Every structure is written in C-alpha cells, then in structure tokens.
Tab-separated table of C-alpha atoms in Angstrom:
chain	number	residue	atom	x	y	z
A	1	MET	CA	60.873	68.556	-80.824
A	2	ALA	CA	59.961	64.939	-80.190
A	3	ILE	CA	57.511	64.180	-77.423
A	4	LEU	CA	59.465	63.258	-74.297
A	5	LEU	CA	58.192	60.780	-71.752
A	6	VAL	CA	59.378	60.216	-68.199
A	7	LEU	CA	61.332	56.998	-67.974
A	8	PRO	CA	58.945	54.114	-67.247
A	9	ALA	CA	59.843	52.010	-64.251
A	10	ALA	CA	58.938	48.860	-66.163
A	11	LEU	CA	62.065	48.932	-68.340
A	12	THR	CA	64.113	45.813	-67.862
A	13	ALA	CA	67.487	46.715	-66.371
A	14	GLN	CA	70.708	44.970	-67.194
A	15	LYS	CA	73.003	43.946	-64.389
A	16	LEU	CA	75.140	46.850	-63.199
A	17	ASP	CA	78.834	46.438	-63.928
A	18	GLU	CA	81.659	47.510	-61.609
A	19	GLU	CA	81.844	50.989	-63.171
A	20	ASP	CA	78.115	51.538	-62.586
A	21	LYS	CA	78.360	50.328	-58.996
A	22	LYS	CA	81.305	52.648	-58.341
A	23	PHE	CA	79.331	55.593	-59.737
A	24	LEU	CA	76.405	54.883	-57.392
A	25	SER	CA	78.790	54.514	-54.465
A	26	ASP	CA	80.569	57.775	-55.312
A	27	VAL	CA	77.369	59.839	-55.640
A	28	HIS	CA	75.559	58.195	-52.727
A	29	PRO	CA	75.648	61.395	-50.597
A	30	ILE	CA	73.885	63.542	-53.249
A	31	ILE	CA	71.869	61.283	-55.564
A	32	LEU	CA	68.125	61.503	-55.025
A	33	ARG	CA	66.030	58.387	-54.518
A	34	ASP	CA	64.148	58.787	-57.798
A	35	GLU	CA	67.444	59.372	-59.660
A	36	GLU	CA	68.920	56.174	-58.242
A	37	ALA	CA	65.804	54.218	-59.198
A	38	THR	CA	65.988	55.632	-62.724
A	39	PHE	CA	69.672	54.705	-63.082
A	40	LYS	CA	69.108	51.138	-61.888
A	41	GLY	CA	66.177	50.773	-64.276
A	42	LEU	CA	68.028	51.794	-67.432
A	43	GLY	CA	68.061	49.204	-70.174
A	44	ASP	CA	71.624	49.357	-71.482
A	45	LYS	CA	75.138	50.579	-70.781
A	46	ALA	CA	75.016	53.526	-73.204
A	47	ASP	CA	72.043	54.986	-71.330
A	48	ARG	CA	73.842	54.635	-68.006
A	49	VAL	CA	76.845	56.498	-69.437
A	50	GLU	CA	74.527	59.266	-70.696
A	51	PHE	CA	72.808	59.347	-67.294
A	52	ARG	CA	76.129	60.307	-65.694
A	53	ARG	CA	76.534	63.228	-68.103
A	54	LEU	CA	73.020	64.427	-67.285
A	55	PHE	CA	73.546	63.903	-63.559
A	56	TRP	CA	76.576	66.209	-63.361
A	57	ALA	CA	75.201	68.781	-65.818
A	58	ARG	CA	72.074	69.204	-63.684
A	59	ARG	CA	74.344	70.293	-60.837
A	60	ASP	CA	76.760	72.484	-62.816
A	61	PRO	CA	76.523	76.046	-61.442
A	62	LYS	CA	77.545	77.605	-64.766
A	63	SER	CA	75.592	78.066	-67.985
A	64	LEU	CA	74.853	74.878	-69.897
A	65	ALA	CA	75.558	76.644	-73.171
A	66	ARG	CA	79.243	75.866	-72.545
A	67	TYR	CA	78.562	72.185	-73.213
A	68	ALA	CA	78.011	72.914	-76.908
A	69	GLU	CA	81.720	73.722	-77.171
A	70	LEU	CA	84.587	71.276	-77.554
A	71	PRO	CA	86.375	70.030	-75.583
A	72	ALA	CA	83.795	69.418	-72.869
A	73	PRO	CA	83.995	72.086	-70.148
A	74	GLU	CA	85.145	71.401	-66.608
A	75	ASN	CA	82.284	70.988	-64.170
A	76	ASP	CA	83.192	72.986	-61.064
A	77	PHE	CA	80.597	71.229	-58.924
A	78	GLN	CA	81.848	67.767	-59.905
A	79	ARG	CA	85.469	68.729	-59.269
A	80	GLN	CA	84.746	70.139	-55.796
A	81	TYR	CA	82.412	67.255	-54.952
A	82	LEU	CA	85.036	64.604	-55.727
A	83	LYS	CA	87.520	66.521	-53.582
A	84	ASP	CA	85.036	66.589	-50.679
A	85	LEU	CA	84.245	62.909	-51.258
A	86	ALA	CA	87.910	61.954	-50.923
A	87	ALA	CA	88.194	64.010	-47.713
A	88	ALA	CA	85.151	62.273	-46.175
A	89	ASP	CA	86.452	58.846	-47.213
A	90	ASP	CA	89.827	59.574	-45.642
A	91	ARG	CA	88.478	60.976	-42.384
A	92	PHE	CA	85.586	58.660	-41.522
A	93	HIS	CA	86.379	55.291	-43.129
A	94	PHE	CA	85.720	52.004	-41.365
A	95	ALA	CA	87.091	48.606	-42.299
A	96	TYR	CA	83.678	47.640	-43.670
A	97	LEU	CA	82.369	51.047	-44.870
A	98	ARG	CA	83.815	53.943	-46.863
A	99	GLY	CA	83.746	57.262	-45.016
A	100	SER	CA	81.434	59.040	-47.456
A	101	SER	CA	78.745	56.395	-46.815
A	102	THR	CA	78.592	57.184	-43.094
A	103	ASP	CA	76.252	59.862	-41.757
A	104	CYS	CA	79.323	61.876	-40.737
A	105	GLY	CA	80.695	61.744	-44.258
A	106	ARG	CA	77.446	62.545	-46.026
A	107	ILE	CA	76.695	65.516	-43.769
A	108	LEU	CA	80.240	66.829	-44.167
A	109	ILE	CA	79.824	66.701	-47.960
A	110	LEU	CA	76.372	68.318	-47.962
A	111	LEU	CA	76.849	70.975	-45.279
A	112	GLY	CA	80.606	71.423	-45.039
A	113	LYS	CA	82.592	71.630	-41.798
A	114	PRO	CA	80.509	72.321	-38.679
A	115	ASP	CA	80.759	75.691	-36.958
A	116	ASP	CA	81.497	73.933	-33.688
A	117	ALA	CA	81.977	70.406	-32.310
A	118	TYR	CA	82.469	68.640	-28.989
A	119	TYR	CA	82.917	65.090	-27.690
A	120	GLY	CA	80.751	63.720	-24.911
A	121	SER	CA	80.333	66.354	-22.210
A	122	GLN	CA	83.524	68.168	-23.139
A	123	ALA	CA	83.514	71.852	-23.883
A	124	SER	CA	83.629	73.150	-27.441
A	125	LEU	CA	86.620	71.843	-29.376
A	126	GLY	CA	86.684	74.582	-31.972
A	127	LEU	CA	87.317	73.784	-35.631
A	128	GLN	CA	91.089	73.521	-35.289
A	129	ALA	CA	90.831	70.793	-32.661
A	130	TRP	CA	88.003	69.124	-34.581
A	131	ALA	CA	90.097	68.941	-37.743
A	132	SER	CA	93.082	67.452	-35.905
A	133	ARG	CA	91.196	64.384	-34.621
A	134	GLY	CA	92.462	61.199	-36.212
A	135	VAL	CA	90.307	58.618	-37.951
A	136	GLN	CA	91.192	56.025	-35.297
A	137	GLU	CA	89.395	57.975	-32.562
A	138	ARG	CA	85.903	56.551	-32.354
A	139	SER	CA	83.698	58.230	-29.784
A	140	PRO	CA	80.307	59.980	-29.802
A	141	VAL	CA	80.521	63.532	-31.148
A	142	THR	CA	78.165	66.472	-31.601
A	143	TRP	CA	78.355	68.883	-34.541
A	144	VAL	CA	76.766	72.334	-34.508
A	145	TYR	CA	75.839	74.316	-37.635
A	146	GLU	CA	74.731	77.938	-37.467
A	147	GLN	CA	72.116	79.402	-39.812
A	148	ARG	CA	73.499	80.134	-43.275
A	149	PRO	CA	72.109	82.274	-46.129
A	150	GLY	CA	69.960	80.266	-48.525
A	151	LEU	CA	69.961	77.166	-46.314
A	152	ASP	CA	67.103	76.364	-43.954
A	153	LEU	CA	68.732	74.553	-41.019
A	154	GLY	CA	65.432	74.245	-39.169
A	155	GLY	CA	64.539	74.965	-35.566
A	156	PRO	CA	63.557	78.267	-33.955
A	157	SER	CA	67.154	78.977	-32.921
A	158	GLY	CA	68.416	78.841	-36.501
A	159	ARG	CA	70.949	76.168	-35.487
A	160	LEU	CA	71.333	72.542	-36.441
A	161	VAL	CA	72.719	70.206	-33.754
A	162	ILE	CA	73.620	66.665	-34.887
A	163	ARG	CA	74.738	63.934	-32.485
A	164	PHE	CA	76.700	60.941	-33.786
A	165	ASP	CA	77.529	57.662	-32.058
A	166	GLU	CA	80.916	55.957	-32.208
A	167	ASP	CA	79.994	54.425	-35.593
A	168	CYS	CA	79.277	57.868	-37.096
A	169	LYS	CA	75.521	57.233	-37.164
A	170	ALA	CA	73.377	60.311	-36.611
A	171	ALA	CA	70.775	60.214	-33.859
A	172	GLY	CA	67.121	60.588	-34.865
A	173	THR	CA	65.678	60.651	-38.373
A	174	ILE	CA	67.856	62.877	-40.503
A	175	ALA	CA	67.663	61.028	-43.842
A	176	GLN	CA	64.657	63.016	-45.083
A	177	TYR	CA	66.374	66.283	-44.205
A	178	LEU	CA	69.539	65.237	-46.066
A	179	GLU	CA	67.483	64.281	-49.135
A	180	ARG	CA	66.056	67.805	-49.173
A	181	ILE	CA	69.532	69.335	-48.881
A	182	ALA	CA	70.804	67.072	-51.675
A	183	ALA	CA	67.936	68.268	-53.909
A	184	THR	CA	69.127	71.870	-53.552
A	185	LYS	CA	72.344	70.928	-55.378
A	186	ILE	CA	70.355	70.610	-58.626
A	187	VAL	CA	70.448	73.977	-60.405
A	188	HIS	CA	69.339	72.997	-63.950
A	189	ARG	CA	66.018	71.256	-63.528
A	190	GLU	CA	65.236	71.771	-67.201
A	191	ILE	CA	67.702	68.945	-67.841
A	192	GLY	CA	66.062	65.606	-67.105
A	193	TYR	CA	66.185	61.864	-67.653
A	194	PHE	CA	63.757	61.687	-70.548
A	195	VAL	CA	63.153	58.828	-72.975
A	196	GLY	CA	62.848	59.617	-76.675
A	197	ARG	CA	60.902	57.755	-79.299
A	198	ASP	CA	63.860	55.439	-79.827
A	199	GLY	CA	63.480	54.151	-76.269
A	200	HIS	CA	66.784	55.656	-75.069
A	201	LEU	CA	67.656	58.619	-72.881
A	202	VAL	CA	67.548	61.947	-74.682
A	203	PRO	CA	71.239	62.971	-74.741
A	204	LEU	CA	72.485	66.049	-72.944
A	205	ALA	CA	73.484	67.560	-76.306
A	206	GLU	CA	69.823	67.589	-77.383
A	207	GLN	CA	68.695	69.236	-74.134
A	208	LEU	CA	71.128	72.162	-74.225
A	209	PRO	CA	69.866	75.729	-74.740
A	210	ARG	CA	69.647	76.426	-78.443
A	211	GLU	CA	70.956	79.609	-80.008
A	212	THR	CA	67.982	81.718	-81.092
A	213	ILE	CA	67.583	85.324	-82.131
A	214	ALA	CA	66.112	86.107	-78.718
A	215	ARG	CA	69.060	84.446	-76.940
A	216	ARG	CA	71.529	86.365	-79.098
A	217	LEU	CA	69.779	89.542	-78.033
A	218	LEU	CA	70.504	88.690	-74.406
A	219	ASN	CA	74.229	88.762	-75.155
A	220	ASN	CA	74.037	91.792	-77.475
A	221	PRO	CA	71.192	93.893	-76.068
A	222	ARG	CA	69.513	96.685	-77.978
A	223	GLN	CA	66.406	98.838	-77.653
A	224	ASP	CA	64.277	98.885	-80.821
A	225	PHE	CA	61.169	99.900	-78.854
A	226	PRO	CA	60.364	100.708	-75.208
A	227	VAL	CA	60.014	97.691	-72.909
A	228	ALA	CA	59.570	97.317	-69.140
A	229	VAL	CA	59.530	94.336	-66.756
A	230	ALA	CA	57.627	93.651	-63.519
A	231	THR	CA	58.038	90.586	-61.298
A	232	SER	CA	55.899	88.653	-58.828
A	233	PHE	CA	56.665	85.573	-56.726
A	234	LEU	CA	54.778	82.385	-55.896
A	235	ARG	CA	55.899	79.160	-54.237
A	236	THR	CA	56.264	76.026	-56.350
A	237	ASP	CA	55.002	72.600	-55.309
A	238	ASP	CA	58.529	71.503	-54.354
A	239	GLY	CA	59.063	74.543	-52.114
A	240	ARG	CA	61.162	76.692	-54.432
A	241	THR	CA	60.295	80.223	-55.577
A	242	ALA	CA	58.779	80.880	-58.998
A	243	VAL	CA	59.661	84.290	-60.431
A	244	LEU	CA	56.704	85.318	-62.579
A	245	GLY	CA	57.694	88.044	-65.011
A	246	LEU	CA	55.447	90.374	-66.985
A	247	VAL	CA	56.949	92.342	-69.892
A	248	ARG	CA	55.243	95.358	-71.448
A	249	GLY	CA	56.329	96.686	-74.837
A	250	GLU	CA	55.091	99.234	-77.343
A	251	ASP	CA	53.351	98.106	-80.527
A	252	ALA	CA	56.257	97.018	-82.705
A	253	GLY	CA	54.414	98.180	-85.818
A	254	ARG	CA	53.575	94.677	-87.024
A	255	ALA	CA	50.195	94.219	-85.334
A	256	SER	CA	47.498	92.469	-87.342
A	257	GLY	CA	43.757	92.326	-86.881
A	258	ASP	CA	41.317	89.434	-86.986
A	259	SER	CA	37.689	89.434	-88.157
A	260	ALA	CA	36.583	90.913	-84.859
A	261	GLY	CA	39.047	93.801	-85.156
A	262	THR	CA	41.291	92.499	-82.376
A	263	ARG	CA	44.883	93.560	-82.924
A	264	THR	CA	47.643	91.077	-82.122
A	265	VAL	CA	51.398	90.786	-82.483
A	266	ASP	CA	53.519	87.630	-82.535
A	267	VAL	CA	56.428	87.983	-80.138
A	268	SER	CA	59.001	85.771	-78.493
A	269	VAL	CA	59.606	86.400	-74.791
A	270	ALA	CA	62.887	85.167	-73.337
A	271	ALA	CA	64.412	85.637	-69.892
A	272	SER	CA	67.657	84.773	-68.157
A	273	ALA	CA	68.645	84.921	-64.484
A	274	LEU	CA	72.292	85.562	-63.630
A	275	ALA	CA	73.748	84.828	-60.201
A	276	GLN	CA	75.977	87.403	-58.531
A	277	GLY	CA	79.024	85.752	-60.046
A	278	GLY	CA	77.598	86.225	-63.552
A	279	SER	CA	76.696	82.582	-64.284
A	280	GLU	CA	73.278	81.823	-65.777
A	281	VAL	CA	71.160	79.749	-63.382
A	282	ASP	CA	67.868	79.593	-65.267
A	283	ARG	CA	66.464	80.615	-68.628
A	284	THR	CA	63.240	80.399	-70.593
A	285	GLU	CA	61.817	81.319	-73.997
A	286	GLN	CA	58.223	81.232	-75.184
A	287	ALA	CA	56.397	82.241	-78.363
A	288	THR	CA	53.367	84.401	-77.599
A	289	ARG	CA	50.525	85.972	-79.566
A	290	ALA	CA	49.887	89.137	-77.594
A	291	LEU	CA	46.892	91.455	-77.732
A	292	VAL	CA	47.642	95.088	-78.560
A	293	SER	CA	45.764	97.552	-76.364
A	294	PRO	CA	44.294	100.853	-77.652
A	295	ASP	CA	47.370	102.726	-76.407
A	296	GLY	CA	49.616	100.509	-78.566
A	297	ALA	CA	51.056	98.391	-75.760
A	298	PHE	CA	51.230	94.601	-75.473
A	299	VAL	CA	52.281	92.222	-72.708
A	300	GLY	CA	53.868	88.780	-72.433
A	301	SER	CA	55.020	86.666	-69.524
A	302	PHE	CA	57.761	84.288	-68.423
A	303	LYS	CA	58.547	82.057	-65.429
A	304	LEU	CA	61.886	81.208	-63.829
A	305	THR	CA	62.445	78.993	-60.790
A	306	LEU	CA	65.184	80.238	-58.474
A	307	ARG	CA	66.601	79.783	-55.010
A	308	PRO	CA	66.356	82.690	-52.576
A	309	GLY	CA	68.996	85.323	-53.243
A	310	ARG	CA	69.985	88.228	-55.463
A	311	TYR	CA	70.069	87.988	-59.245
A	312	THR	CA	70.280	90.089	-62.370
A	313	LEU	CA	67.228	89.443	-64.527
A	314	LYS	CA	67.361	90.028	-68.274
A	315	ALA	CA	64.200	89.886	-70.384
A	316	VAL	CA	63.889	90.009	-74.179
A	317	VAL	CA	60.849	90.856	-76.292
A	318	LEU	CA	61.343	90.009	-79.967
A	319	ASP	CA	58.864	90.905	-82.722
A	320	VAL	CA	58.921	87.662	-84.700
A	321	ASP	CA	57.840	89.172	-88.048
A	322	SER	CA	60.079	92.255	-88.163
A	323	GLY	CA	63.030	90.957	-86.135
A	324	ARG	CA	62.980	94.067	-83.991
A	325	GLY	CA	63.569	93.497	-80.294
A	326	SER	CA	64.411	95.066	-76.974
A	327	VAL	CA	66.105	93.947	-73.774
A	328	ALA	CA	65.391	95.084	-70.216
A	329	SER	CA	67.575	94.320	-67.205
A	330	LEU	CA	66.854	94.722	-63.514
A	331	PRO	CA	68.127	93.432	-60.159
A	332	VAL	CA	65.833	90.979	-58.382
A	333	GLU	CA	65.929	89.710	-54.818
A	334	VAL	CA	64.101	86.377	-54.657
A	335	PRO	CA	62.414	85.770	-51.281
A	336	ASP	CA	62.432	82.509	-49.347
A	337	LEU	CA	58.871	81.194	-49.644
A	338	ALA	CA	59.739	77.731	-48.296
A	339	GLY	CA	61.059	78.332	-44.792
A	340	VAL	CA	59.664	81.689	-43.664
A	341	GLU	CA	56.124	82.640	-42.685
A	342	THR	CA	55.253	85.129	-45.401
A	343	THR	CA	52.616	86.356	-47.855
A	344	VAL	CA	52.380	87.471	-51.501
A	345	LEU	CA	49.969	89.943	-53.120
A	346	LEU	CA	49.018	90.223	-56.808
A	347	LEU	CA	46.745	92.742	-58.539
A	348	LEU	CA	44.757	90.909	-61.219
A	349	ARG	CA	42.440	91.758	-64.054
A	350	ASP	CA	40.760	88.357	-63.892
A	351	ILE	CA	41.063	84.697	-62.875
A	352	GLU	CA	40.323	82.324	-65.771
A	353	GLU	CA	39.771	78.614	-66.194
A	354	THR	CA	42.068	77.326	-68.944
A	355	GLY	CA	40.057	74.279	-69.958
A	356	GLY	CA	43.223	72.187	-69.994
A	357	ASP	CA	44.213	72.936	-73.626
A	358	ALA	CA	47.987	72.894	-73.162
A	359	ARG	CA	48.855	73.935	-76.746
A	360	SER	CA	46.740	77.112	-76.813
A	361	ASP	CA	47.610	77.896	-73.198
A	362	ALA	CA	51.344	77.887	-73.986
A	363	ALA	CA	50.925	80.796	-76.437
A	364	ASN	CA	48.730	82.794	-74.067
A	365	PRO	CA	50.356	86.104	-73.031
A	366	TYR	CA	49.801	85.150	-69.373
A	367	ALA	CA	50.866	81.488	-69.680
A	368	ALA	CA	53.500	81.877	-66.947
A	369	PHE	CA	50.736	82.707	-64.464
A	370	THR	CA	48.914	79.385	-65.034
A	371	LEU	CA	48.333	77.335	-61.872
A	372	GLY	CA	46.928	73.926	-62.782
A	373	THR	CA	43.749	74.652	-64.742
A	374	THR	CA	43.545	78.225	-63.433
A	375	ARG	CA	45.261	81.222	-64.998
A	376	LEU	CA	45.862	84.520	-63.237
A	377	VAL	CA	45.597	87.586	-65.490
A	378	PRO	CA	47.720	90.252	-63.776
A	379	HIS	CA	47.870	94.016	-64.166
A	380	PHE	CA	51.198	95.480	-65.215
A	381	GLY	CA	52.202	97.799	-62.408
A	382	THR	CA	50.017	99.400	-59.751
A	383	THR	CA	48.472	102.298	-61.714
A	384	LEU	CA	44.935	101.466	-62.863
A	385	HIS	CA	42.181	103.313	-64.696
A	386	ARG	CA	38.738	103.672	-63.137
A	387	THR	CA	37.389	101.408	-65.916
A	388	ASP	CA	39.885	98.616	-65.151
A	389	PRO	CA	38.749	95.449	-63.392
A	390	LEU	CA	40.573	94.671	-60.139
A	391	VAL	CA	40.840	91.371	-58.294
A	392	ILE	CA	43.249	91.191	-55.340
A	393	PHE	CA	44.868	87.749	-55.023
A	394	TYR	CA	46.928	86.607	-52.056
A	395	GLN	CA	48.710	83.537	-50.742
A	396	ALA	CA	50.084	82.873	-47.248
A	397	TYR	CA	52.903	80.377	-46.707
A	398	ASN	CA	54.404	78.367	-43.848
A	399	LEU	CA	51.826	79.118	-41.167
A	400	SER	CA	52.485	77.360	-37.882
A	401	THR	CA	50.318	74.389	-36.926
A	402	GLY	CA	49.315	73.059	-33.524
A	403	ARG	CA	49.491	69.524	-32.193
A	404	ASP	CA	46.385	68.653	-34.194
A	405	GLY	CA	48.183	69.635	-37.400
A	406	ARG	CA	45.896	72.610	-38.017
A	407	ALA	CA	46.774	76.275	-38.365
A	408	ASP	CA	44.852	78.957	-36.499
A	409	ALA	CA	45.216	82.238	-38.355
A	410	THR	CA	43.282	85.108	-39.880
A	411	VAL	CA	44.074	86.982	-43.104
A	412	THR	CA	42.455	90.359	-43.756
A	413	VAL	CA	42.833	92.047	-47.161
A	414	SER	CA	41.730	95.693	-47.395
A	415	VAL	CA	41.631	98.561	-49.896
A	416	MET	CA	42.246	101.758	-47.956
A	417	LYS	CA	42.194	105.505	-48.535
A	418	GLY	CA	44.052	107.060	-45.646
A	419	THR	CA	42.521	105.480	-42.544
A	420	SER	CA	39.237	104.577	-44.277
A	421	THR	CA	38.611	100.983	-45.406
A	422	LEU	CA	36.743	100.905	-48.730
A	423	ALA	CA	36.673	97.135	-49.322
A	424	ALA	CA	37.798	94.177	-47.224
A	425	ARG	CA	37.881	90.393	-47.041
A	426	ARG	CA	38.579	88.424	-43.870
A	427	ASP	CA	39.479	84.708	-44.022
A	428	ALA	CA	39.992	82.135	-41.285
A	429	ILE	CA	42.978	79.906	-42.113
A	430	THR	CA	43.388	76.337	-40.834
A	431	THR	CA	46.159	75.083	-43.187
A	432	SER	CA	49.866	75.949	-43.413
A	433	VAL	CA	49.385	77.305	-46.958
A	434	ALA	CA	46.281	79.207	-48.030
A	435	GLY	CA	45.071	81.722	-50.590
A	436	ALA	CA	41.989	83.558	-51.804
A	437	ALA	CA	40.874	86.531	-53.885
A	438	LEU	CA	39.003	89.772	-53.139
A	439	GLY	CA	36.969	91.304	-55.916
A	440	PRO	CA	36.137	92.404	-58.398
A	441	VAL	CA	36.603	95.766	-56.669
A	442	PRO	CA	34.417	98.504	-58.313
A	443	LEU	CA	37.031	101.149	-59.174
A	444	ALA	CA	34.477	103.298	-61.012
A	445	ALA	CA	33.019	104.193	-57.601
A	446	LEU	CA	36.395	105.501	-56.398
A	447	GLU	CA	37.793	108.951	-57.021
A	448	PRO	CA	41.180	109.215	-58.785
A	449	GLY	CA	44.011	109.307	-56.288
A	450	ASN	CA	46.421	107.195	-54.239
A	451	TYR	CA	45.165	104.159	-52.323
A	452	LEU	CA	46.691	101.271	-50.397
A	453	VAL	CA	46.136	97.515	-50.597
A	454	ARG	CA	46.898	96.035	-47.196
A	455	LEU	CA	47.207	92.402	-46.102
A	456	ALA	CA	47.350	91.574	-42.389
A	457	LEU	CA	48.116	88.028	-41.220
A	458	GLU	CA	47.544	87.056	-37.584
A	459	ASP	CA	48.988	83.641	-36.671
A	460	ARG	CA	47.682	82.649	-33.248
A	461	VAL	CA	49.790	79.466	-33.061
A	462	SER	CA	53.141	81.236	-33.437
A	463	ASP	CA	51.809	84.541	-32.058
A	464	ARG	CA	53.186	86.304	-35.118
A	465	HIS	CA	51.777	89.148	-37.214
A	466	VAL	CA	52.746	89.710	-40.859
A	467	THR	CA	51.738	92.847	-42.755
A	468	GLN	CA	52.203	93.491	-46.468
A	469	GLU	CA	51.214	96.703	-48.251
A	470	MET	CA	51.066	97.669	-51.931
A	471	PRO	CA	50.383	101.163	-53.295
A	472	LEU	CA	47.517	101.564	-55.751
A	473	ALA	CA	47.043	104.639	-57.945
A	474	ILE	CA	43.701	105.189	-59.690
A	475	VAL	CA	43.688	107.568	-62.670
A	476	PRO	CA	40.832	108.902	-64.849
C-alpha cells in the first residue's frame, strides 16, 4: 500500500463554489475544526467531492464493507442528520441566520430534544408544550438534559442545563463541549483524509476493508485448532477506550525453528467488534510472527477502539502457511475510561523499550500493547507458573483536581494471600491520570495456591475510594 501522508496545510485551495459552501453550511453542527480546515485547503473540486464521501462514511454506523457493492448503500446517519437539520432550520430560523447555525439548532441536532424546558421563571413546560412553541416566539429559554448512556453530560448531578437568550445563543462557553460531542459521531476513524503520491485524496474505495482469508473466516467461522481470547482496556489519548486483545492458540503444526532453536509460526490475527444491533463498528488485521512455547501454544494481539457499551467480539487466528484457522467469539462490555474515576490492572511478563523500529514492531506478537516507545508484554490469563516473571501494571484515570490543578491521591497495589500482604507498592498521585508498575514479583518464593492482586485508590479531593481486585493462581 502506498505511503499515506496527512494533508499538508500548505496546499493552495481553489475558491469554494456554491455547492461547497452549501455543504459546509449543512454540516456546520457536526464538522470538526480540523475537518473544515482540511476541506477549505483542498486543491481541486474532485478532492472536495471525495471529501464529502469520506465525511459521511466516517459517520456511517454500519459496516463499510457495504460500500464495495453497487449501487452505493444508503447512509443511515446522513439520512437522519439531514432530517434533523431540516427540523432545526424550520424551528429556529432568523431572517439573517438559518436555524441549524444557532446554538439552539446545533444542540438540538447533537443531543436531540431536551428532557425538560422552561421559559424565564415559569415552571416546567414539558416536551409537549416545548414542541408546540412557534418560531416567532423569541424569549430566553432553558433546556435540561438528563444523563444518558454513553454520553457524558458533565456535572456531579449528571444533568446538563443550557440557558439561551432571545437570539438562541447559549450562555457561557459551550463550543468546546459541542466539538467533543460532534467528535463522538465519528465511528470509522480508520477512514481519513489522506493524500496519496499523486497529490490527491485517497478515495474511499481504496480505504475500504479488503476481503482476506481471515475476514472470510469471520463470516464463516470454524475451529481448526483450539483458540482463546482475553481482553484488557486502556484509555487512548483522545479519551476513548482501547480494547487490547490477546489470542492464544495451539501450535498449528507449521512452526519453524531458527539457528538458535526458537520455534515460530506466521499467523494473521484479525478481530471485529459488533454492536448490539449486529453492525460492525471496528475491525483490525495484523500479520504476526509468534513464538511457540514448549507446551505448543502461541499468542498474538490486536487493538480495537470503541465507545463504552456492550459488543460481541470476534477474533480470528489464521496459520498463514497451512491456511488453517480458528475463530473465537465472546461478549465484551467496554468501560467508560473518559468520564469516570476508575483504574485498570494488567499482569505482565515484562515492559520493553521498542527502539522505535515501526516495521519490526508491527509484526511483534504484542504489538497492540505498544504505548509510544514502550511495549507491555502481558500474561494470558491469571494462572502463572512459579518460574514465570510477574510485573503488575496499573493506570488510574480521571482523578479529581483542586483549585491548584493538582490531584491529591494515593494508589496502593498489593499481592495478598488471605489477609497477609506479600508485596506492595504505594504511590502518591498529583495528576488526573497516572500509572506505574510493581515488580518483578518473585513467584518462586511463593507456594502454589490462590492469591489476590489488589489496587486501592484513595482520592482525597473527591473523597472517593476505588478498589479493584484480580485473582492470581500460582501453579508448580
């Protein structure tokens, strides 16, 4: 695949025609600032037409594989959005401004109808009375939204209260909040506004998921050898949740050895996340050269980025040489790591420095667990041998901060046997996000049996306590 570069801002843009201006006006409530800058900076009309295809496809809730079919599929998001746009234009228009460009219109499009509303000091109108108000009535109004699943409305009460003046302008600074809500409408972030070697946008058709043997296995699953899947979660830089998957399969019978006697197998690891309605919301596929352990097992990894909620996760392990493969499926509930004070725990074999070699890192069995120039090497499961290395890794998210902008918290990580603490690490936390590692823990000094890894977070700013526990079994 050709090397793709992010669109340079220095491209000379042609003057936008009326069709381009109408597009920007229509998508004003949901287009992100960097998307708008990219569109305005495009060099010719053909690229701006392709931009529109990419823009709507990024927000299509269904699988992008449909776009390989003819005729082009209907985009449910686009259809509903244009309907909501027309409703906002009709309800909130001014002589000099279309309704969807007002704060009232944009918030109605992004959040839907409020749960309650009232004018001035009047009592609650209720939605029926709110909907019956005519566009000619111009008076200050307050909208109230209650907390909704998957949407962080902010505030300790879980409610969002927005006050508008007679010109439908929202009080306070709400633009940044609306930008964040608009960003959540993008469900296919693998589709982007890239520039190819010809200097033009890479078309949507060239960014669609390609049919591979591993992808065909997802639709027609089989079990050629035993395979199992385990998942972990970490927060991404943009506040979403990364689902880090680890797949463990048996030696597919095609392992080879190098000069040092190390046995390896070339596999392709693919994964797909299906929303409750059955539509695919994220996918990935990666070629991996996996080490084969003495017991004949090998591992690979994958990463998906998902919103909080419930999904069905399907993972494929394909032996590239023999064509044998297996599929595992499991339900996954993705936690909210962006808006809730919470912690994550991982049991690791090691923490490595990658050296920044992107090509070799991509084929590493643990590539999905790479954070910058650091790679986490996880254990599969929570049953370890006494000869196994153990490093306990944690991260804490969304700690409260005081007026000085600093957190005041303590994290204690312990390995326990009953009520006895065998190893512990205690960290003082002064930032809203923090992490550290305990270990290596000498398992050879521990008797076989059942143990407990315990993380205790004490947040003195919010006066909250968070506890997370993970069982640990040590075997001979």
